[in-house]
mmCIF file of C-alpha atoms in Angstrom:
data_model
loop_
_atom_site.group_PDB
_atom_site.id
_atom_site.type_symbol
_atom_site.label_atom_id
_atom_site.label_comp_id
_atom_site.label_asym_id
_atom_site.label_seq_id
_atom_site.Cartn_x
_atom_site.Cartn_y
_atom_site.Cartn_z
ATOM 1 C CA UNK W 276 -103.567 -72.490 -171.911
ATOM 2 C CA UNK W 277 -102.751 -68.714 -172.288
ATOM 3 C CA UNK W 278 -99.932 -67.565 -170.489
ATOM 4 C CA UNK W 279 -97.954 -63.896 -170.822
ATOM 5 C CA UNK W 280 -94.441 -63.783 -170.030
ATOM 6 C CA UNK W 281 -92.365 -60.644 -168.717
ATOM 7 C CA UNK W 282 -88.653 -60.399 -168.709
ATOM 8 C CA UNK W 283 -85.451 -58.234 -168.716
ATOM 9 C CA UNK W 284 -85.215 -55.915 -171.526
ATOM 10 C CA UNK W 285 -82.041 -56.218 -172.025
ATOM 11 C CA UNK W 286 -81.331 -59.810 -171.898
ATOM 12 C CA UNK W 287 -77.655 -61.230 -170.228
ATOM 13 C CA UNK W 288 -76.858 -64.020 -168.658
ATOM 14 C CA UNK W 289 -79.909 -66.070 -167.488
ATOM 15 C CA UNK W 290 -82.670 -65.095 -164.865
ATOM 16 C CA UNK W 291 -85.039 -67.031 -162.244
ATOM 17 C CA UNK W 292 -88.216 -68.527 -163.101
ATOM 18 C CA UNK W 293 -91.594 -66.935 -161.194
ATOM 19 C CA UNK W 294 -95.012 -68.443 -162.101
ATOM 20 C CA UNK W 295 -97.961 -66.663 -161.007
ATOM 21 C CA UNK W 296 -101.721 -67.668 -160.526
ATOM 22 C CA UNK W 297 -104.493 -65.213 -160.145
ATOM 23 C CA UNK W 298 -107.495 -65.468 -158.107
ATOM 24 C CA UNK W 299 -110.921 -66.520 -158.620
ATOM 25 C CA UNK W 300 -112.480 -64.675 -161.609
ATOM 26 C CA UNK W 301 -109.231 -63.250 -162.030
ATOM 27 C CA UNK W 302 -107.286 -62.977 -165.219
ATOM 28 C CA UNK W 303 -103.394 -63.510 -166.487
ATOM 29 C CA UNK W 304 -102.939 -59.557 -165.680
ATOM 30 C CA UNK W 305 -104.145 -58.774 -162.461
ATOM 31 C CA UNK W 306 -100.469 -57.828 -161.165
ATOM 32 C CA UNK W 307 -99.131 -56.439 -164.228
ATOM 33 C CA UNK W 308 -97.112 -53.923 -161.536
ATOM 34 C CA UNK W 309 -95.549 -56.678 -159.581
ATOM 35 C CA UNK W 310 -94.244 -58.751 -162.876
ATOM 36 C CA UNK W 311 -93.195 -55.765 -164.272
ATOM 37 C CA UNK W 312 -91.393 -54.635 -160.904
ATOM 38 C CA UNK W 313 -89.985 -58.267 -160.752
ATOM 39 C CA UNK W 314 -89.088 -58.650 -164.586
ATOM 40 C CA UNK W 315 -87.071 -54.975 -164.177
ATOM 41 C CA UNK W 316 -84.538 -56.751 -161.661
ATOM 42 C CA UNK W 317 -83.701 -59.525 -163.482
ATOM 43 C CA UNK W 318 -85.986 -62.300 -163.498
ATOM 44 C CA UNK W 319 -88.684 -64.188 -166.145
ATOM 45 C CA UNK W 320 -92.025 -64.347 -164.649
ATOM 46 C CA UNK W 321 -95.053 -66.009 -166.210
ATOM 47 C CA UNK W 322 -98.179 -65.698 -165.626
ATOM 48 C CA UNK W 323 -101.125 -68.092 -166.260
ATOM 49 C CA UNK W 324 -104.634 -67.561 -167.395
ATOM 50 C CA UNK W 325 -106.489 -70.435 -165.835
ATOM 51 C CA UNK W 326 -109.155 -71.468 -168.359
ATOM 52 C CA UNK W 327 -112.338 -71.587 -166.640
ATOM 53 C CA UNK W 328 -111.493 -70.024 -163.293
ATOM 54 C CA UNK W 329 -110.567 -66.612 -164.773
ATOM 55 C CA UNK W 330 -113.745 -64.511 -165.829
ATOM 56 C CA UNK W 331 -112.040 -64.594 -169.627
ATOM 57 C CA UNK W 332 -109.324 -66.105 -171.536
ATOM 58 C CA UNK W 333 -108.665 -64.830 -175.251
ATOM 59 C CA UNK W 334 -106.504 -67.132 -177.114
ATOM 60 C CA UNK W 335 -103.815 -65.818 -179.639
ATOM 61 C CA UNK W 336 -106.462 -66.529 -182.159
ATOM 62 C CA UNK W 337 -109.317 -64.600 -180.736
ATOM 63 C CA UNK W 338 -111.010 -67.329 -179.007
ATOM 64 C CA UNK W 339 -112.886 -66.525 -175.737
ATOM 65 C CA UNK W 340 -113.433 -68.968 -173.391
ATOM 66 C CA UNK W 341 -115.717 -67.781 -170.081
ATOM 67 C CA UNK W 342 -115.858 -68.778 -166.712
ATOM 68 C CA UNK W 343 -117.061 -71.712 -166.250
ATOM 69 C CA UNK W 344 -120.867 -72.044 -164.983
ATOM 70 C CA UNK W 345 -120.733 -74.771 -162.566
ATOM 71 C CA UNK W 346 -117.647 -73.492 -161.059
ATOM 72 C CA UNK W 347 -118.879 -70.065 -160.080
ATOM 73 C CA UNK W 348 -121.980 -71.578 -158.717
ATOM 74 C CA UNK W 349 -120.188 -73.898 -156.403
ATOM 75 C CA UNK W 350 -117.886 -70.512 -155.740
ATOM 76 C CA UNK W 351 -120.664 -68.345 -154.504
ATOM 77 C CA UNK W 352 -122.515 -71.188 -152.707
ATOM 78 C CA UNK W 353 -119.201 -71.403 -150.775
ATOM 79 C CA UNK W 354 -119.153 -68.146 -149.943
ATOM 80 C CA UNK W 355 -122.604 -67.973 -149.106
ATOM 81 C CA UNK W 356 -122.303 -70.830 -146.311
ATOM 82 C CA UNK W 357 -124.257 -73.485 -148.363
ATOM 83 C CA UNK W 358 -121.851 -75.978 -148.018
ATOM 84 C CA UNK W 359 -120.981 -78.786 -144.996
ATOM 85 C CA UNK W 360 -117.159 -78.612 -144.038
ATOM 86 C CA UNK W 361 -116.686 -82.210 -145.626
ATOM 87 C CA UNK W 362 -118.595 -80.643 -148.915
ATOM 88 C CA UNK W 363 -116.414 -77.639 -148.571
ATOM 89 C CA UNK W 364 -112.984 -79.881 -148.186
ATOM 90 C CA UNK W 365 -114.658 -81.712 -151.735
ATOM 91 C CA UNK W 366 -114.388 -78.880 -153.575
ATOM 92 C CA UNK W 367 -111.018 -77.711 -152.543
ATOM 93 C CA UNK W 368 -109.564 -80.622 -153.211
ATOM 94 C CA UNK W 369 -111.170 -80.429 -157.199
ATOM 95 C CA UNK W 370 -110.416 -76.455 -157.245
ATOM 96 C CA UNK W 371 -106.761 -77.198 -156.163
ATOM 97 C CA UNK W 372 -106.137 -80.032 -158.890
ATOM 98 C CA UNK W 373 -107.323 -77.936 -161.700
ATOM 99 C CA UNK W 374 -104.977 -74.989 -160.491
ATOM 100 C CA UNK W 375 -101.757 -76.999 -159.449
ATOM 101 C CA UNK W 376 -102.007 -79.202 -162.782
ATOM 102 C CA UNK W 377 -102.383 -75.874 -164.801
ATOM 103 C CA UNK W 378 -99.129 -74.824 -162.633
ATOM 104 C CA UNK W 379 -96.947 -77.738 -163.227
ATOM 105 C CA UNK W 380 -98.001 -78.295 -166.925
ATOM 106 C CA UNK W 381 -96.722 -74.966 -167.655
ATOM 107 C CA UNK W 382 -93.485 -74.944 -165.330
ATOM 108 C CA UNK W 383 -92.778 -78.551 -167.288
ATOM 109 C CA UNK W 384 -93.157 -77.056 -171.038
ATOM 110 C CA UNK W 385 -90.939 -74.172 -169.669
ATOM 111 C CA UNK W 386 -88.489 -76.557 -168.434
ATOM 112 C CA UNK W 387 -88.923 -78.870 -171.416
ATOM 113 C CA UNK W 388 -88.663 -75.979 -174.211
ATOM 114 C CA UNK W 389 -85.375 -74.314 -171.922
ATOM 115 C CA UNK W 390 -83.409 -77.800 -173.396
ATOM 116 C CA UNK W 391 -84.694 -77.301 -177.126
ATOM 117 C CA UNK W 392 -86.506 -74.289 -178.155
ATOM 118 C CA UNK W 393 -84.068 -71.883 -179.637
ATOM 119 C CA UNK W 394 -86.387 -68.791 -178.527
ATOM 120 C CA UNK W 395 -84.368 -66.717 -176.845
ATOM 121 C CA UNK W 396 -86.516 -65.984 -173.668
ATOM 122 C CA UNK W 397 -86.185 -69.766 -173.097
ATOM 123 C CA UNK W 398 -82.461 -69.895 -173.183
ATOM 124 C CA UNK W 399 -82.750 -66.857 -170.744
ATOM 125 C CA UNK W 400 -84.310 -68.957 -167.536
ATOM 126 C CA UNK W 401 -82.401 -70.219 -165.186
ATOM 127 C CA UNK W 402 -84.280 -73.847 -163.945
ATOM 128 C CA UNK W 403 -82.264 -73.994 -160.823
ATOM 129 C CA UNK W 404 -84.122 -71.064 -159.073
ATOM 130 C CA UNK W 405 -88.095 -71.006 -159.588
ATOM 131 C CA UNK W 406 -90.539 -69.192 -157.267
ATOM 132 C CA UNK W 407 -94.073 -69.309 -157.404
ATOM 133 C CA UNK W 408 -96.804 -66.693 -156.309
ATOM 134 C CA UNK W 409 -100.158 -66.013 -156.307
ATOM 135 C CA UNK W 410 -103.627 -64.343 -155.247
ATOM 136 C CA UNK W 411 -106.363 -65.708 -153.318
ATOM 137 C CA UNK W 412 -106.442 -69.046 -154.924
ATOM 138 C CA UNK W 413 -103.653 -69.052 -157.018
ATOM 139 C CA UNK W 414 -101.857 -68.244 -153.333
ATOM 140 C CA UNK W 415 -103.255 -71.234 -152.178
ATOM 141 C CA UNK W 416 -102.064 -73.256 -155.585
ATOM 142 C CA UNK W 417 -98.772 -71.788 -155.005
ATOM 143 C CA UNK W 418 -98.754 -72.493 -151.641
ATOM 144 C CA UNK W 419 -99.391 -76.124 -152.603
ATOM 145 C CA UNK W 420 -96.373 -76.517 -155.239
ATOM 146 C CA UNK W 421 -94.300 -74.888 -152.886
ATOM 147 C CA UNK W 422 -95.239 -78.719 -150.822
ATOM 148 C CA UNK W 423 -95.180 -80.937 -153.745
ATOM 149 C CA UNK W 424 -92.280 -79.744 -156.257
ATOM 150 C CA UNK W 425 -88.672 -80.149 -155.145
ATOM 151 C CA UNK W 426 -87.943 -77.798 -157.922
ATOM 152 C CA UNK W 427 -90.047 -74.538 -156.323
ATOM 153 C CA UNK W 428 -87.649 -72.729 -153.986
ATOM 154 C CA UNK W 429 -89.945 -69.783 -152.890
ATOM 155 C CA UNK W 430 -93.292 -69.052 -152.374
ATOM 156 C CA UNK W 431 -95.329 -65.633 -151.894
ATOM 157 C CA UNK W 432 -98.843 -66.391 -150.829
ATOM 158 C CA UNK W 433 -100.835 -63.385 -151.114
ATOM 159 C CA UNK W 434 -104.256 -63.331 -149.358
ATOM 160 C CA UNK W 435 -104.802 -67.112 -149.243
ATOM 161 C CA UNK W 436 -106.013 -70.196 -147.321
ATOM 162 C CA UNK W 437 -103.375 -73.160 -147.197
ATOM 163 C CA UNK W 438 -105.594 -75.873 -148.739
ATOM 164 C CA UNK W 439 -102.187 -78.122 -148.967
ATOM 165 C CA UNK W 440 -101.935 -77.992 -145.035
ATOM 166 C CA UNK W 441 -105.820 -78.447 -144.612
ATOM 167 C CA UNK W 442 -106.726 -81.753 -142.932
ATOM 168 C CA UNK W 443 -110.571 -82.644 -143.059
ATOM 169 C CA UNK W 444 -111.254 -84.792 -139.834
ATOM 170 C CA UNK W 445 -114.164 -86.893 -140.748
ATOM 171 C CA UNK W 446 -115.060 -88.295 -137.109
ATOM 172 C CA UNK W 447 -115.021 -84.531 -135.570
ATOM 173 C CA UNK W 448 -116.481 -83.126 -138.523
ATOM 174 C CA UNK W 449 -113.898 -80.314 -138.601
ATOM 175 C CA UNK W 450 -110.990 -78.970 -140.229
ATOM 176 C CA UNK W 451 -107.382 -79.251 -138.565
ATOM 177 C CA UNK W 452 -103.840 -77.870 -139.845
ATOM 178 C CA UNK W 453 -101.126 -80.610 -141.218
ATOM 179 C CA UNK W 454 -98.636 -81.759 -138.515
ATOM 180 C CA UNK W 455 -96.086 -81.968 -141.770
ATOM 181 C CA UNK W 456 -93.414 -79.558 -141.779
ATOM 182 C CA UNK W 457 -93.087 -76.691 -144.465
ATOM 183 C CA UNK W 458 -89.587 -76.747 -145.780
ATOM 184 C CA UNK W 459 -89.858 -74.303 -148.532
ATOM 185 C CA UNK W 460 -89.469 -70.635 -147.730
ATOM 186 C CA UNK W 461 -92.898 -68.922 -147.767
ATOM 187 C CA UNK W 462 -93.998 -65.357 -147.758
ATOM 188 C CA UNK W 463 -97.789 -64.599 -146.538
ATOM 189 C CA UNK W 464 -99.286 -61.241 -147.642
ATOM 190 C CA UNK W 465 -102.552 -60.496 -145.881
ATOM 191 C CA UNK W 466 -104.956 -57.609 -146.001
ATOM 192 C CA UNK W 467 -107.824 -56.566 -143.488
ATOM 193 C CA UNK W 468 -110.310 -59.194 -145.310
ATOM 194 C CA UNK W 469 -108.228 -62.507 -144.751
ATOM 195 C CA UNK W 470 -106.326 -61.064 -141.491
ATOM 196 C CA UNK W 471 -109.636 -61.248 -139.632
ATOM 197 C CA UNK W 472 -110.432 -64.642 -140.586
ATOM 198 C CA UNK W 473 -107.291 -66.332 -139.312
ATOM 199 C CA UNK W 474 -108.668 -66.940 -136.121
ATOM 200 C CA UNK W 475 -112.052 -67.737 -136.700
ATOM 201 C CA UNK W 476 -112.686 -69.155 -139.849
ATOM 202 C CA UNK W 477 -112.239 -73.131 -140.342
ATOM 203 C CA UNK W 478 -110.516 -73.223 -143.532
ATOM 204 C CA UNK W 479 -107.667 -70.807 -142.105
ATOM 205 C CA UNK W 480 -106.964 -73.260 -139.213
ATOM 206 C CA UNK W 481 -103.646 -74.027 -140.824
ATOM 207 C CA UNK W 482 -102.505 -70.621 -142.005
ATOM 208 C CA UNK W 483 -102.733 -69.591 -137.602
ATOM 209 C CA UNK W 484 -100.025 -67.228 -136.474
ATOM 210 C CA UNK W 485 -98.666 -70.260 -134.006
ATOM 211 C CA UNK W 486 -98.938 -73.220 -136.280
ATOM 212 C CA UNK W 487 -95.387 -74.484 -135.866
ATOM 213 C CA UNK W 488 -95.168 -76.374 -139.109
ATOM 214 C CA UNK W 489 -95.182 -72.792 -140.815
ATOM 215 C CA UNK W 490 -93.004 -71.309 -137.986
ATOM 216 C CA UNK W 491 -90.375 -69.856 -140.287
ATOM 217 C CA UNK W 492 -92.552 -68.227 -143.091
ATOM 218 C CA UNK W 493 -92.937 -64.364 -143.089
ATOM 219 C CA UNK W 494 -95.921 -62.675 -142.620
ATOM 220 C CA UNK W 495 -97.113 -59.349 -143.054
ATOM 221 C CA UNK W 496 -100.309 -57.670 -143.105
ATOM 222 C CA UNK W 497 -101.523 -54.349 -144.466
ATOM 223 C CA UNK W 498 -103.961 -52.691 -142.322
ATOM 224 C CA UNK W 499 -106.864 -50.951 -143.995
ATOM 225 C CA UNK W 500 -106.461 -52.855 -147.279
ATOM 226 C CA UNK W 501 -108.778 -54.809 -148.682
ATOM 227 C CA UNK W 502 -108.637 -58.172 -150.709
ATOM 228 C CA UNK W 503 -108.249 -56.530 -154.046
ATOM 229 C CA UNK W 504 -105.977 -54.149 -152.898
ATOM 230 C CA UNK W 505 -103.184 -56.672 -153.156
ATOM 231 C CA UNK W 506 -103.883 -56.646 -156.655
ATOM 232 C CA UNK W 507 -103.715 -54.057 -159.544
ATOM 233 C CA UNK W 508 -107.654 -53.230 -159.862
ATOM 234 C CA UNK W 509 -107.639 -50.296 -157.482
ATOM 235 C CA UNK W 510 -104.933 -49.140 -159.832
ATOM 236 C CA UNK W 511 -106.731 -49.095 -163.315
ATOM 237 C CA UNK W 512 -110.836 -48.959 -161.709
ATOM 238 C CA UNK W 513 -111.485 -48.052 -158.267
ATOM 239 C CA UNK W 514 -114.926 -47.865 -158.871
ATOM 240 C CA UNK W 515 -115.094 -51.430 -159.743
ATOM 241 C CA UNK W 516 -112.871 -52.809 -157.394
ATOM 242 C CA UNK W 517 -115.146 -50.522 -154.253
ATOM 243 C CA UNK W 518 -117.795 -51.737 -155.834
ATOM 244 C CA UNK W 519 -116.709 -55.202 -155.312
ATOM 245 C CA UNK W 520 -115.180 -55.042 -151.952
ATOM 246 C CA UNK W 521 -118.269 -52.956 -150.716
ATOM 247 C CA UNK W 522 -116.586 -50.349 -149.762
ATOM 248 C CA UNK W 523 -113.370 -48.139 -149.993
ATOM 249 C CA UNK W 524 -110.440 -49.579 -148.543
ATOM 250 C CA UNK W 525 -108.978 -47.114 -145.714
ATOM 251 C CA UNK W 526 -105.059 -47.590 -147.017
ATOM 252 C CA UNK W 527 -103.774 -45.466 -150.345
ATOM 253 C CA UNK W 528 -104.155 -48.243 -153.185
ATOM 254 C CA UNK W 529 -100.421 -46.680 -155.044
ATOM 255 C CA UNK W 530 -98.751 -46.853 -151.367
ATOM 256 C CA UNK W 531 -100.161 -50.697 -150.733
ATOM 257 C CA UNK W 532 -98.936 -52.060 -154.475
ATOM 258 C CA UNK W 533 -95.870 -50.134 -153.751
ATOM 259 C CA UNK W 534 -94.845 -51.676 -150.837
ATOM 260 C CA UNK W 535 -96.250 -55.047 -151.851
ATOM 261 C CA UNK W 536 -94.329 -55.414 -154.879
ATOM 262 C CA UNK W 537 -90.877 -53.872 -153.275
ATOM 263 C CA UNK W 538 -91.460 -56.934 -150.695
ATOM 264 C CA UNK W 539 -91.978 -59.256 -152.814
ATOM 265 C CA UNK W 540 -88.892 -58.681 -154.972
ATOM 266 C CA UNK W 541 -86.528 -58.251 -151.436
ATOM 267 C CA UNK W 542 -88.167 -61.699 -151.043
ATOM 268 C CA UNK W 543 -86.834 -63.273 -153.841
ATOM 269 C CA UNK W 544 -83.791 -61.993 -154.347
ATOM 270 C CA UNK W 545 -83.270 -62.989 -150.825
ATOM 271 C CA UNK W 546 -84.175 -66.468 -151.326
ATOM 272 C CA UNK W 547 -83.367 -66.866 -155.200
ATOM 273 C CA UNK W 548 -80.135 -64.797 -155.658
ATOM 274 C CA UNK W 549 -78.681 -64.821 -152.687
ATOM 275 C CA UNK W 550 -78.852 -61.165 -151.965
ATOM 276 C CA UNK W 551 -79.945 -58.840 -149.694
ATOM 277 C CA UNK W 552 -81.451 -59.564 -146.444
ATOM 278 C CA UNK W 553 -85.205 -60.122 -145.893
ATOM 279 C CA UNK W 554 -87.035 -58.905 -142.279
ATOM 280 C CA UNK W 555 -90.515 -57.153 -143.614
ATOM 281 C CA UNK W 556 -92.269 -55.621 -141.460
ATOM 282 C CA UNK W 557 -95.559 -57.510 -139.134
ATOM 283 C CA UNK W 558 -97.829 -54.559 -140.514
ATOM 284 C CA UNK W 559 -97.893 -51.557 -142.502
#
């Protein structure tokens, strides 16, 4: 597994862990601005190329390793409506292993090397405070380690379903939102794409404004942004990312990462350090 790491400059004293995933088809860089942003203020985040669900992974020895075939089919197919909900709920459940395992395999060799490798940007993390964060479906993989480690203390979900809190109800034929609580302090980001699904689409029955397991999680939503606005793409190829979203987004891409990334760092120094206070906005 590739991963890229970015961190304080000027190393002193030791900083929190973030791990982030990226999105279908995306790659390790897709919010270079947001690690960077996050790295400047004092923490270590890593970010993870997930072999086969990012478009390309290059390996420190030039090796190239592509999507993988079967996986964008089913992807699409999804998309496309091809699928029954039990189906659907099938292929969550086998998109959401492959993501959470990458997750915890590489927050366990971080923890692991932190007691033994003499580099110094391991002997620079501090193991008591970890957040994870992610797009699309590395939200919803962060969203679902943010359930099953003790060890994650924050979560920013950014444009995401809540596969963890998705029950498929077999007799009914339907999907239906976890009656479990979420104890682990959670931060939804949600653009025009995924805001208009909340209500309406199946597989966001558990992310619903008024589900009161999530009851204490933040939740803001940028109006006129699109799904890749919430990353870096609009950034570095607008073209591409219109071209992809079908459109132009009707919010200024530098104002959206902006804000996005200033939130997510009030976020966790609110919940990692201690500092601060955190009451975002419902919309901007």
């Amino acid at each position: 597994m590739n991963v890229g790491f970015w961190y304080p400059k000027n190393e002193d004293g030791t900083y929190p862990l973030l791990v982030f995933s990226h999105g279908a088809y995306g790659i390790k860089d897709s919010n270079s601005s947001t690690y960077t942003e996050l790295a400047s203020h004092g923490y270590v985040v890593v970010s993870i190329d997930h072999p086969y669900h990012s478009f390309y992974t290059r390996s420190e020895d030039g090796r190239v390793t592509m999507i993988n075939s079967d996986f964008r089919k089913e992807f699409e197919n999804k998309n496309k409506g091809l699928y029954s909900n039990e189906e659907q709920y099938n292929l969550i459940q086998k998109w959401m292993k492959l993501r959470t395992d990458d997750m915890n395999f590489v927050i366990d060799t971080i923890l692991t090397k932190v007691k033994s490798d003499i580099d110094p940007i391991f002997q620079h993390i501090n193991t008591e405070k970890i957040g994870v964060f992610g797009h699309s479906m590395g939200g919803a993989a962060s969203v679902w380690l943010g359930r099953t480690r003790d060890d994650v203390s924050a979560v920013v979900n950014i444009d995401a379903p809540f596969f963890s809190e998705l029950v498929y109800n077999k007799a009914d034929d339907n999907f239906i939102a976890s009656s479990k609580t979420y104890t682990t302090p959670l931060f939804n980001i949600y653009s025009d794409d995924v805001w208009r699904q909340l209500d309406s689409v199946p597989v966001y029955v558990a992310n619903k404004l008024n589900n009161k397991q999530l009851e204490g999680a933040y939740t803001t939503h940028f109006k006129g942004a699109k799904h890749l606005s919430l990353t870096d793409l609009e950034l570095f190829s607008p073209i591409l990312a219109n071209k992809l979203h079908g459109g132009k987004p009707n919010i200024n891409p530098y104002y959206c990462i902006e804000i996005e990334n200033e939130l997510i760092l009030k976020f966790f120094d609110y919940e990692l350090k201690g500092i601060g206070h955190f009451n975002p906005k419902n919309t901007y």
